[in-house]
C-alpha positions as a Python dict, from the first residue, in 0.01 Angstrom:
ca = {
    (1, 'X'): (0, 0, 0),
    (2, 'X'): (-32, -21, 380),
    (3, 'X'): (260, 30, 613),
    (4, 'X'): (451, -291, 679),
    (5, 'X'): (472, -405, 1040),
    (6, 'X'): (776, -556, 1200),
    (7, 'X'): (751, -918, 1306),
    (8, 'X'): (743, -824, 1675),
    (9, 'X'): (466, -571, 1613),
    (10, 'X'): (268, -828, 1416),
    (11, 'X'): (285, -1081, 1699),
    (12, 'X'): (154, -819, 1943),
    (13, 'X'): (-177, -851, 1761),
    (14, 'X'): (-210, -1207, 1892),
    (15, 'X'): (-396, -1215, 2226),
    (16, 'X'): (-173, -1277, 2525),
    (17, 'X'): (-196, -1609, 2707),
    (18, 'X'): (-124, -1448, 3044),
    (19, 'X'): (-496, -1428, 3121),
    (20, 'X'): (-556, -1798, 3058),
    (21, 'X'): (-709, -1997, 3344),
    (22, 'X'): (-449, -2186, 3548),
    (23, 'X'): (-559, -2523, 3406),
    (24, 'X'): (-458, -2410, 3058),
    (25, 'X'): (-89, -2398, 3150),
    (26, 'X'): (97, -2693, 3001),
    (27, 'X'): (318, -2720, 3309),
    (28, 'X'): (15, -2830, 3509),
    (29, 'X'): (-88, -3088, 3251),
    (30, 'X'): (244, -3263, 3215),
    (31, 'X'): (433, -3152, 3524),
    (32, 'X'): (709, -2897, 3476),
    (33, 'X'): (782, -2941, 3108),
    (34, 'X'): (1029, -2658, 3123),
    (35, 'X'): (1236, -2848, 3379),
    (36, 'X'): (1210, -3207, 3262),
    (37, 'X'): (1202, -3405, 2941),
    (38, 'X'): (846, -3453, 2812),
    (39, 'X'): (717, -3807, 2829),
    (40, 'X'): (431, -3967, 2643),
    (41, 'X'): (210, -4239, 2787),
    (42, 'X'): (315, -4470, 2502),
    (43, 'X'): (686, -4407, 2551),
    (44, 'X'): (935, -4133, 2476),
    (45, 'X'): (838, -3873, 2222),
    (46, 'X'): (1180, -3930, 2067),
    (47, 'X'): (1065, -4269, 1939),
    (48, 'X'): (883, -4125, 1639),
    (49, 'X'): (927, -3835, 1395),
    (50, 'X'): (619, -3644, 1511),
    (51, 'X'): (740, -3669, 1869),
    (52, 'X'): (1076, -3519, 1774),
    (53, 'X'): (893, -3233, 1604),
    (54, 'X'): (693, -3182, 1920),
    (55, 'X'): (1009, -3154, 2127),
    (56, 'X'): (1169, -2913, 1883),
    (57, 'X'): (868, -2683, 1839),
    (58, 'X'): (695, -2701, 2177),
    (59, 'X'): (586, -2368, 2324),
    (60, 'X'): (487, -2370, 2688),
    (61, 'X'): (195, -2133, 2625),
    (62, 'X'): (34, -2286, 2319),
    (63, 'X'): (55, -2549, 2045),
    (64, 'X'): (-31, -2477, 1682),
    (65, 'X'): (-121, -2685, 1379),
    (66, 'X'): (166, -2752, 1140),
    (67, 'X'): (201, -2675, 768),
    (68, 'X'): (184, -3024, 618),
    (69, 'X'): (-38, -2975, 310),
    (70, 'X'): (149, -2919, -16),
    (71, 'X'): (22, -2846, -367),
    (72, 'X'): (-52, -3210, -455),
    (73, 'X'): (-238, -3272, -131),
    (74, 'X'): (-428, -2946, -183),
    (75, 'X'): (-542, -3053, -531),
    (76, 'X'): (-637, -3397, -398),
    (77, 'X'): (-839, -3239, -116),
    (78, 'X'): (-1038, -3029, -364),
    (79, 'X'): (-1090, -3309, -616),
    (80, 'X'): (-1142, -3573, -349),
    (81, 'X'): (-1415, -3382, -166),
    (82, 'X'): (-1591, -3261, -482),
    (83, 'X'): (-1606, -3607, -641),
    (84, 'X'): (-1793, -3798, -376),
    (85, 'X'): (-2137, -3947, -421),
    (86, 'X'): (-2292, -3657, -615),
    (87, 'X'): (-2188, -3760, -965),
    (88, 'X'): (-2330, -4108, -899),
    (89, 'X'): (-2662, -3978, -755),
    (90, 'X'): (-2726, -3628, -895),
    (91, 'X'): (-2742, -3687, -1274),
    (92, 'X'): (-3110, -3780, -1232),
    (93, 'X'): (-3192, -3449, -1064),
    (94, 'X'): (-3009, -3241, -1324),
    (95, 'X'): (-3178, -3419, -1615),
    (96, 'X'): (-3521, -3408, -1449),
    (97, 'X'): (-3487, -3036, -1387),
    (98, 'X'): (-3378, -2955, -1743),
    (99, 'X'): (-3568, -3209, -1951),
    (100, 'X'): (-3315, -3226, -2234),
    (101, 'X'): (-2967, -3368, -2288),
    (102, 'X'): (-2829, -3041, -2421),
    (103, 'X'): (-2946, -2825, -2131),
    (104, 'X'): (-2843, -3085, -1873),
    (105, 'X'): (-2485, -3083, -2008),
    (106, 'X'): (-2490, -2703, -2006),
    (107, 'X'): (-2599, -2708, -1642),
    (108, 'X'): (-2307, -2937, -1554),
    (109, 'X'): (-2062, -2703, -1725),
    (110, 'X'): (-2236, -2401, -1572),
    (111, 'X'): (-2204, -2551, -1225),
    (112, 'X'): (-1833, -2595, -1288),
    (113, 'X'): (-1796, -2232, -1395),
    (114, 'X'): (-1990, -2110, -1089),
    (115, 'X'): (-1773, -2323, -863),
    (116, 'X'): (-1455, -2195, -1028),
    (117, 'X'): (-1568, -1830, -996),
    (118, 'X'): (-1651, -1887, -630),
    (119, 'X'): (-1326, -2069, -557),
    (120, 'X'): (-1112, -1804, -727),
    (121, 'X'): (-1289, -1538, -521),
    (122, 'X'): (-1210, -1743, -210),
    (123, 'X'): (-848, -1760, -331),
    (124, 'X'): (-826, -1381, -314),
    (125, 'X'): (-966, -1388, 38),
    (126, 'X'): (-746, -1679, 145),
    (127, 'X'): (-422, -1526, 20),
    (128, 'X'): (-502, -1194, 187),
    (129, 'X'): (-644, -1336, 512),
    (130, 'X'): (-427, -1641, 580),
    (131, 'X'): (-647, -1780, 858),
    (132, 'X'): (-819, -2115, 838),
    (133, 'X'): (-1197, -2133, 860),
    (134, 'X'): (-1297, -2012, 510),
    (135, 'X'): (-1631, -1826, 529),
    (136, 'X'): (-1607, -1782, 905),
    (137, 'X'): (-1270, -1605, 888),
    (138, 'X'): (-1372, -1382, 598),
    (139, 'X'): (-1708, -1280, 744),
    (140, 'X'): (-1539, -1204, 1076),
    (141, 'X'): (-1268, -995, 910),
    (142, 'X'): (-1510, -806, 683),
    (143, 'X'): (-1797, -724, 919),
    (144, 'X'): (-1641, -758, 1266),
    (145, 'X'): (-1475, -414, 1272),
    (146, 'X'): (-1801, -229, 1199),
    (147, 'X'): (-1946, -282, 1547),
    (148, 'X'): (-1815, -456, 1858),
    (149, 'X'): (-2141, -643, 1919),
    (150, 'X'): (-2322, -655, 1585),
    (151, 'X'): (-2019, -691, 1356),
    (152, 'X'): (-1927, -1052, 1449),
    (153, 'X'): (-2287, -1178, 1415),
    (154, 'X'): (-2259, -1299, 1049),
    (155, 'X'): (-1948, -1502, 1133),
    (156, 'X'): (-2108, -1641, 1449),
    (157, 'X'): (-2427, -1742, 1269),
    (158, 'X'): (-2222, -1916, 1003),
    (159, 'X'): (-2027, -2107, 1268),
    (160, 'X'): (-2349, -2187, 1454),
    (161, 'X'): (-2519, -2324, 1143),
    (162, 'X'): (-2218, -2496, 993),
    (163, 'X'): (-2086, -2664, 1306),
    (164, 'X'): (-2428, -2794, 1412),
    (165, 'X'): (-2589, -2864, 1072),
    (166, 'X'): (-2394, -2805, 750),
    (167, 'X'): (-2066, -2984, 815),
    (168, 'X'): (-2213, -3277, 1011),
    (169, 'X'): (-2485, -3315, 744),
    (170, 'X'): (-2226, -3331, 467),
    (171, 'X'): (-2007, -3574, 663),
    (172, 'X'): (-2310, -3787, 747),
    (173, 'X'): (-2457, -3787, 394),
    (174, 'X'): (-2128, -3898, 239),
    (175, 'X'): (-2088, -4175, 498),
    (176, 'X'): (-2443, -4292, 423),
    (177, 'X'): (-2361, -4301, 51),
    (178, 'X'): (-2056, -4512, 137),
    (179, 'X'): (-2276, -4748, 337),
    (180, 'X'): (-2538, -4776, 62),
    (181, 'X'): (-2291, -4865, -212),
    (182, 'X'): (-2097, -5099, 19),
    (183, 'X'): (-2398, -5304, 126),
    (184, 'X'): (-2618, -5288, -186),
    (185, 'X'): (-2442, -5571, -378),
    (186, 'X'): (-2539, -5817, -103),
    (187, 'X'): (-2916, -5746, -112),
    (188, 'X'): (-3134, -5782, -421),
    (189, 'X'): (-3411, -5565, -274),
    (190, 'X'): (-3181, -5312, -111),
    (191, 'X'): (-2997, -5324, 222),
    (192, 'X'): (-3188, -5286, 552),
    (193, 'X'): (-3193, -4932, 686),
    (194, 'X'): (-3043, -5042, 1018),
    (195, 'X'): (-2745, -5202, 846),
    (196, 'X'): (-2687, -4890, 637),
    (197, 'X'): (-2677, -4676, 950),
    (198, 'X'): (-2441, -4916, 1128),
    (199, 'X'): (-2197, -4915, 835),
    (200, 'X'): (-2228, -4535, 816),
    (201, 'X'): (-2133, -4501, 1181),
    (202, 'X'): (-1836, -4737, 1134),
    (203, 'X'): (-1723, -4524, 840),
    (204, 'X'): (-1746, -4208, 1051),
    (205, 'X'): (-1544, -4365, 1332),
    (206, 'X'): (-1271, -4496, 1102),
    (207, 'X'): (-1234, -4165, 918),
    (208, 'X'): (-1231, -3974, 1246),
    (209, 'X'): (-965, -4205, 1391),
    (210, 'X'): (-741, -4143, 1088),
    (211, 'X'): (-778, -3765, 1116),
    (212, 'X'): (-726, -3764, 1493),
    (213, 'X'): (-415, -3980, 1468),
    (214, 'X'): (-213, -3790, 1209),
    (215, 'X'): (-244, -3509, 956),
    (216, 'X'): (14, -3684, 738),
    (217, 'X'): (-190, -4004, 739),
    (218, 'X'): (-511, -3814, 660),
    (219, 'X'): (-349, -3643, 359),
    (220, 'X'): (-202, -3973, 233),
    (221, 'X'): (-544, -4137, 262),
    (222, 'X'): (-695, -3844, 73),
    (223, 'X'): (-435, -3868, -204),
    (224, 'X'): (-486, -4244, -245),
    (225, 'X'): (-865, -4234, -261),
    (226, 'X'): (-858, -3936, -497),
    (227, 'X'): (-641, -4137, -735),
    (228, 'X'): (-883, -4430, -703),
    (229, 'X'): (-1188, -4222, -789),
    (230, 'X'): (-1012, -4063, -1088),
    (231, 'X'): (-941, -4413, -1218),
    (232, 'X'): (-1313, -4496, -1182),
    (233, 'X'): (-1411, -4179, -1368),
    (234, 'X'): (-1160, -4268, -1641),
    (235, 'X'): (-1316, -4615, -1680),
    (236, 'X'): (-1667, -4467, -1716),
    (237, 'X'): (-1539, -4207, -1963),
    (238, 'X'): (-1354, -4460, -2179),
    (239, 'X'): (-1658, -4689, -2179),
    (240, 'X'): (-1871, -4403, -2307),
    (241, 'X'): (-1628, -4320, -2587),
    (242, 'X'): (-1622, -4686, -2690),
    (243, 'X'): (-2003, -4684, -2723),
    (244, 'X'): (-1988, -4356, -2916),
    (245, 'X'): (-1742, -4520, -3152),
    (246, 'X'): (-2002, -4791, -3212),
    (247, 'X'): (-2253, -4525, -3315),
    (248, 'X'): (-2456, -4522, -2991),
    (249, 'X'): (-2538, -4151, -3003),
    (250, 'X'): (-2916, -4153, -3041),
    (251, 'X'): (-2985, -3991, -2704),
    (252, 'X'): (-2707, -3733, -2732),
    (253, 'X'): (-2827, -3630, -3078),
    (254, 'X'): (-3166, -3523, -2937),
    (255, 'X'): (-2997, -3203, -2819),
    (256, 'X'): (-3240, -2958, -2660),
    (257, 'X'): (-3563, -3148, -2730),
    (258, 'X'): (-3816, -3137, -2442),
    (259, 'X'): (-3630, -2860, -2260),
    (260, 'X'): (-3818, -2740, -1949),
    (261, 'X'): (-3900, -2368, -1947),
    (262, 'X'): (-3954, -2313, -1572),
    (263, 'X'): (-3670, -2103, -1418),
    (264, 'X'): (-3742, -2241, -1071),
    (265, 'X'): (-3711, -2602, -1189),
    (266, 'X'): (-3385, -2516, -1362),
    (267, 'X'): (-3269, -2364, -1032),
    (268, 'X'): (-3340, -2697, -864),
    (269, 'X'): (-3135, -2866, -1136),
    (270, 'X'): (-2848, -2635, -1044),
    (271, 'X'): (-2898, -2736, -681),
    (272, 'X'): (-2846, -3100, -775),
    (273, 'X'): (-2549, -3022, -996),
    (274, 'X'): (-2384, -2796, -741),
    (275, 'X'): (-2427, -3068, -478),
    (276, 'X'): (-2191, -3277, -694),
    (277, 'X'): (-1951, -2980, -713),
    (278, 'X'): (-1968, -2902, -343),
    (279, 'X'): (-1623, -2894, -185),
    (280, 'X'): (-1474, -2624, -408),
    (281, 'X'): (-1415, -2410, -97),
    (282, 'X'): (-1271, -2681, 127),
    (283, 'X'): (-905, -2588, 87),
    (284, 'X'): (-977, -2248, 246),
    (285, 'X'): (-1072, -2424, 568),
    (286, 'X'): (-711, -2532, 621),
    (287, 'X'): (-519, -2224, 497),
    (288, 'X'): (-295, -2220, 806),
    (289, 'X'): (-180, -2576, 726),
    (290, 'X'): (-98, -2512, 358),
    (291, 'X'): (266, -2475, 265),
    (292, 'X'): (312, -2136, 94),
    (293, 'X'): (-64, -2066, 76),
    (294, 'X'): (-22, -1748, -128),
    (295, 'X'): (101, -1963, -415),
    (296, 'X'): (-46, -2307, -357),
    (297, 'X'): (-402, -2205, -265),
    (298, 'X'): (-496, -2039, -597),
    (299, 'X'): (-284, -2285, -797),
    (300, 'X'): (-456, -2588, -643),
    (301, 'X'): (-795, -2432, -723),
    (302, 'X'): (-697, -2361, -1084),
    (303, 'X'): (-591, -2724, -1129),
    (304, 'X'): (-857, -2902, -925),
    (305, 'X'): (-1187, -2748, -1029),
    (306, 'X'): (-1136, -2756, -1411),
    (307, 'X'): (-1026, -3120, -1370),
    (308, 'X'): (-1349, -3202, -1187),
    (309, 'X'): (-1557, -3017, -1447),
    (310, 'X'): (-1404, -3219, -1731),
    (311, 'X'): (-1458, -3543, -1537),
    (312, 'X'): (-1825, -3461, -1475),
    (313, 'X'): (-1891, -3361, -1836),
    (314, 'X'): (-1740, -3680, -1978),
    (315, 'X'): (-1911, -3896, -1716),
    (316, 'X'): (-2255, -3759, -1804),
    (317, 'X'): (-2186, -3799, -2175),
    (318, 'X'): (-2100, -4161, -2104),
    (319, 'X'): (-2421, -4213, -1904),
    (320, 'X'): (-2634, -4071, -2185),
    (321, 'X'): (-2452, -4276, -2446),
    (322, 'X'): (-2530, -4604, -2270),
    (323, 'X'): (-2877, -4518, -2129),
    (324, 'X'): (-3182, -4335, -2253),
    (325, 'X'): (-3317, -4039, -2060),
    (326, 'X'): (-3607, -4246, -1930),
    (327, 'X'): (-3374, -4522, -1809),
    (328, 'X'): (-3146, -4274, -1638),
    (329, 'X'): (-3438, -4110, -1457),
    (330, 'X'): (-3575, -4447, -1344),
    (331, 'X'): (-3242, -4577, -1216),
    (332, 'X'): (-3186, -4570, -840),
    (333, 'X'): (-2809, -4594, -889),
    (334, 'X'): (-2705, -4446, -1222),
    (335, 'X'): (-2343, -4559, -1208),
    (336, 'X'): (-2446, -4915, -1117),
    (337, 'X'): (-2691, -4932, -1407),
    (338, 'X'): (-2416, -4811, -1641),
    (339, 'X'): (-2184, -5080, -1505),
    (340, 'X'): (-2437, -5356, -1568),
    (341, 'X'): (-2472, -5246, -1932),
    (342, 'X'): (-2105, -5190, -2014),
    (343, 'X'): (-1889, -5401, -1782),
    (344, 'X'): (-2102, -5714, -1753),
    (345, 'X'): (-1952, -5955, -1498),
    (346, 'X'): (-1702, -5684, -1402),
    (347, 'X'): (-1983, -5450, -1299),
    (348, 'X'): (-1888, -5503, -932),
    (349, 'X'): (-1610, -5254, -1010),
    (350, 'X'): (-1867, -4972, -996),
    (351, 'X'): (-2000, -5011, -638),
    (352, 'X'): (-1642, -5068, -520),
    (353, 'X'): (-1530, -4750, -695),
    (354, 'X'): (-1821, -4550, -556),
    (355, 'X'): (-1747, -4682, -207),
    (356, 'X'): (-1382, -4575, -241),
    (357, 'X'): (-1490, -4237, -377),
    (358, 'X'): (-1732, -4168, -94),
    (359, 'X'): (-1485, -4283, 169),
    (360, 'X'): (-1228, -4036, 34),
    (361, 'X'): (-1489, -3761, 34),
    (362, 'X'): (-1579, -3847, 394),
    (363, 'X'): (-1212, -3818, 490),
    (364, 'X'): (-1192, -3472, 330),
    (365, 'X'): (-1516, -3361, 497),
    (366, 'X'): (-1388, -3467, 837),
    (367, 'X'): (-1052, -3297, 777),
    (368, 'X'): (-1204, -2960, 688),
    (369, 'X'): (-1512, -2966, 912),
    (370, 'X'): (-1302, -3009, 1224),
    (371, 'X'): (-1096, -2703, 1132),
    (372, 'X'): (-1403, -2479, 1121),
    (373, 'X'): (-1498, -2582, 1475),
    (374, 'X'): (-1136, -2529, 1579),
    (375, 'X'): (-1112, -2175, 1440),
    (376, 'X'): (-1453, -2059, 1570),
    (377, 'X'): (-1360, -2183, 1918),
    (378, 'X'): (-1025, -2005, 1900),
    (379, 'X'): (-1209, -1678, 1830),
    (380, 'X'): (-1435, -1731, 2133),
    (381, 'X'): (-1753, -1820, 1943),
    (382, 'X'): (-1754, -2181, 2065),
    (383, 'X'): (-1623, -2342, 2386),
    (384, 'X'): (-1252, -2268, 2407),
    (385, 'X'): (-1156, -2631, 2460),
    (386, 'X'): (-1261, -2706, 2100),
    (387, 'X'): (-963, -2498, 1982),
    (388, 'X'): (-709, -2715, 2164),
    (389, 'X'): (-445, -2916, 1977),
    (390, 'X'): (-294, -3254, 2060),
    (391, 'X'): (55, -3209, 2204),
    (392, 'X'): (223, -3477, 1991),
    (393, 'X'): (10, -3522, 1681),
    (394, 'X'): (-73, -3153, 1625),
    (395, 'X'): (-433, -3240, 1532),
    (396, 'X'): (-740, -3047, 1658),
    (397, 'X'): (-856, -3353, 1850),
    (398, 'X'): (-1152, -3210, 2050),
    (399, 'X'): (-1308, -3040, 1747),
    (400, 'X'): (-1271, -3354, 1534),
    (401, 'X'): (-1443, -3565, 1799),
    (402, 'X'): (-1733, -3319, 1830),
    (403, 'X'): (-1776, -3305, 1451),
    (404, 'X'): (-1787, -3684, 1433),
    (405, 'X'): (-2040, -3706, 1715),
    (406, 'X'): (-2274, -3457, 1545),
    (407, 'X'): (-2238, -3637, 1211),
    (408, 'X'): (-2334, -3961, 1384),
    (409, 'X'): (-2650, -3799, 1515),
    (410, 'X'): (-2733, -3684, 1162),
    (411, 'X'): (-2695, -4040, 1034),
    (412, 'X'): (-2920, -4182, 1305),
    (413, 'X'): (-3190, -3916, 1278),
    (414, 'X'): (-3196, -3781, 920),
    (415, 'X'): (-3294, -3885, 569),
    (416, 'X'): (-3013, -3849, 316),
    (417, 'X'): (-3207, -3651, 55),
    (418, 'X'): (-3365, -3422, 315),
    (419, 'X'): (-3015, -3349, 444),
    (420, 'X'): (-2898, -3264, 92),
    (421, 'X'): (-3186, -3019, 40),
    (422, 'X'): (-3128, -2856, 378),
    (423, 'X'): (-2755, -2830, 320),
    (424, 'X'): (-2786, -2675, -26),
    (425, 'X'): (-3036, -2410, 84),
    (426, 'X'): (-2845, -2282, 388),
    (427, 'X'): (-2500, -2319, 232),
    (428, 'X'): (-2573, -2083, -55),
    (429, 'X'): (-2696, -1821, 189),
    (430, 'X'): (-2344, -1809, 332),
    (431, 'X'): (-2163, -1842, -1),
    (432, 'X'): (-2343, -1526, -109),
    (433, 'X'): (-2260, -1355, 220),
    (434, 'X'): (-1892, -1434, 168),
    (435, 'X'): (-1900, -1281, -180),
    (436, 'X'): (-2049, -970, -19),
    (437, 'X'): (-1765, -980, 236),
    (438, 'X'): (-1511, -974, -47),
    (439, 'X'): (-1677, -665, -194),
    (440, 'X'): (-1675, -496, 148),
    (441, 'X'): (-1304, -575, 197),
    (442, 'X'): (-1226, -425, -143),
    (443, 'X'): (-1340, -97, 13),
    (444, 'X'): (-1236, -125, 379),
    (445, 'X'): (-898, -293, 313),
    (446, 'X'): (-818, -153, -29),
    (447, 'X'): (-453, -81, 64),
    (448, 'X'): (-380, -431, 195),
    (449, 'X'): (-157, -644, -27),
    (450, 'X'): (-346, -900, -235),
    (451, 'X'): (-111, -1167, -375),
    (452, 'X'): (-400, -1285, -592),
    (453, 'X'): (-687, -1064, -707),
    (454, 'X'): (-990, -1160, -918),
    (455, 'X'): (-1190, -938, -1152),
    (456, 'X'): (-1482, -786, -960),
    (457, 'X'): (-1730, -951, -1198),
    (458, 'X'): (-1650, -1295, -1050),
    (459, 'X'): (-1771, -1237, -692),
    (460, 'X'): (-2062, -1027, -820),
    (461, 'X'): (-2170, -1312, -1048),
    (462, 'X'): (-2151, -1570, -768),
    (463, 'X'): (-2343, -1335, -538),
    (464, 'X'): (-2623, -1304, -795),
    (465, 'X'): (-2630, -1680, -847),
    (466, 'X'): (-2646, -1734, -471),
    (467, 'X'): (-2946, -1503, -437),
    (468, 'X'): (-3119, -1679, -726),
    (469, 'X'): (-3054, -2026, -586),
    (470, 'X'): (-3197, -1924, -249),
    (471, 'X'): (-3505, -1737, -371),
    (472, 'X'): (-3621, -1930, -681),
    (473, 'X'): (-3698, -2264, -511),
    (474, 'X'): (-3885, -2085, -231),
    (475, 'X'): (-4106, -1901, -480),
    (476, 'X'): (-4170, -2216, -682),
    (477, 'X'): (-4236, -2445, -385),
    (478, 'X'): (-4271, -2255, -53),
    (479, 'X'): (-4212, -2552, 174),
    (480, 'X'): (-4208, -2517, 551),
    (481, 'X'): (-3853, -2659, 558),
    (482, 'X'): (-3719, -2332, 418),
    (483, 'X'): (-3873, -2143, 710),
    (484, 'X'): (-3728, -2394, 955),
    (485, 'X'): (-3384, -2340, 804),
    (486, 'X'): (-3406, -1962, 838),
    (487, 'X'): (-3539, -1983, 1194),
    (488, 'X'): (-3257, -2219, 1290),
    (489, 'X'): (-2994, -1980, 1155),
    (490, 'X'): (-3139, -1683, 1345),
    (491, 'X'): (-3185, -1885, 1663),
    (492, 'X'): (-2810, -1873, 1711),
    (493, 'X'): (-2857, -1521, 1851),
    (494, 'X'): (-3015, -1677, 2160),
    (495, 'X'): (-2670, -1816, 2245),
    (496, 'X'): (-2465, -1530, 2098),
    (497, 'X'): (-2585, -1267, 2344),
    (498, 'X'): (-2513, -1445, 2675),
    (499, 'X'): (-2207, -1649, 2579),
    (500, 'X'): (-2025, -1417, 2336),
    (501, 'X'): (-2142, -1064, 2415),
    (502, 'X'): (-2186, -1102, 2792),
    (503, 'X'): (-1905, -1361, 2828),
    (504, 'X'): (-2117, -1591, 3043),
    (505, 'X'): (-2012, -1953, 3095),
    (506, 'X'): (-2182, -2266, 3221),
    (507, 'X'): (-2107, -2396, 3570),
    (508, 'X'): (-1799, -2619, 3600),
    (509, 'X'): (-1670, -2512, 3257),
    (510, 'X'): (-1313, -2485, 3385),
    (511, 'X'): (-1334, -2827, 3551),
    (512, 'X'): (-1464, -2992, 3235),
    (513, 'X'): (-1202, -2816, 3024),
    (514, 'X'): (-920, -2935, 3251),
    (515, 'X'): (-1057, -3291, 3244),
    (516, 'X'): (-1072, -3289, 2862),
    (517, 'X'): (-715, -3158, 2846),
    (518, 'X'): (-591, -3435, 3069),
    (519, 'X'): (-780, -3710, 2886),
    (520, 'X'): (-702, -3595, 2532),
    (521, 'X'): (-353, -3459, 2611),
    (522, 'X'): (-413, -3130, 2432),
    (523, 'X'): (-331, -2764, 2488),
    (524, 'X'): (-445, -2413, 2382),
    (525, 'X'): (-358, -2274, 2040),
    (526, 'X'): (-340, -1927, 1887),
    (527, 'X'): (-309, -1782, 1540),
    (528, 'X'): (41, -1679, 1434),
    (529, 'X'): (79, -1559, 1078),
    (530, 'X'): (399, -1639, 892),
    (531, 'X'): (353, -1311, 705),
    (532, 'X'): (450, -987, 872),
    (533, 'X'): (153, -756, 890),
    (534, 'X'): (-121, -1019, 873),
}
């Protein structure tokens, strides 16, 4: 085991704030806070609980995010972000890629196992490296020490790709799914594209406002909508069992008939299935805000992901009990078709449930996506102002606003299914890289305490799956989009060299930063581990 550090020695690892530009001093923002009682534009900070916390915990050099996510909220974040629109859209892709009922159900279970293996591997990383940011933090910790200039590149490229493409695409796609299911009941031939985009933007703005206003409110919203979507899944499951009880098992009894033999097509089926499971790593993005993360992080994963797997398996069994394979493949909204068959006049329950489900997933995407931007900026890989925290609400306000803006651009410019394809391809490149980072840390940090440790076969398996999911579709269908994705990832180096390595900055950066601080009432932050030696 490594030598334990004292608390004072551990805090010396945190960069000093003495070198901060003058505009980053809180005294200049609010006057002399050290000499007078802080005042908020809407009245005294003592008028609300969060304000009292601000007065009690305020540090004149920095402001940090607070630990407000417990075990229940952690489980709801995992379940709520995994169960979004995927289970209501993706069953077609999984069945089309497998050809048979039996193999399609195996793919759904297999996707759950892959997600669980990946999440448990992330639990080892998250309990050892208690920083927020998930892949970014782990890639930075694993490869950064190897070389001052080259070591941080994997983490930077992940931040570059995720902040500009992956996270906004996910946030935007889920908001578009919300808009589609919200407006579809009012149009027999489908809602106009313009209306869908307008509702999507309104969804983004509402979710962003909730997350900017309060972490407590965001977690309560997440908990409520997770409960709502679990009720919807339960209704679909019970309906399927009722039909099974009536003897409607013709389609399920076909088993593995008409199974497709192409490995690349099966890989695409896994893509569709894993899109429904995406979100298994989201809790690692907020590790610094989890209460007792060394216990609650792995425990929330062990509860959340098996629960989602069971929900998905029963939901697909229900679909295939009520519909034939041909009907499922022809349906543009599988859950809605199921509702028309089973619920009759109460079928409106389905689009309402899907809308609630996607709204909850959008809330979780916003919550976690903003934290990635926040952490990357704190490490100097993005503009420093994006790591600032609101003085009263303790939310990463600038990073949340930027994430919402980029998601809005995705909604206005992109097609939902193209975004899904692009997201899946680039995301698994970085999932595999993170598994490699875990293997590297097993060697370079072998003496560091690991409160939770997985068998080595788990990250190795996920690494192999990641490589397969990246390569197989390219070999089967070498589309130009794959090349565009790779070029975009590498293009981040054009910005890495001048702005990170050479420490260059754009003109008037300090002026803009000071203006943003004044307008948003935010201040610098820094990482402070609650564990001695981290």
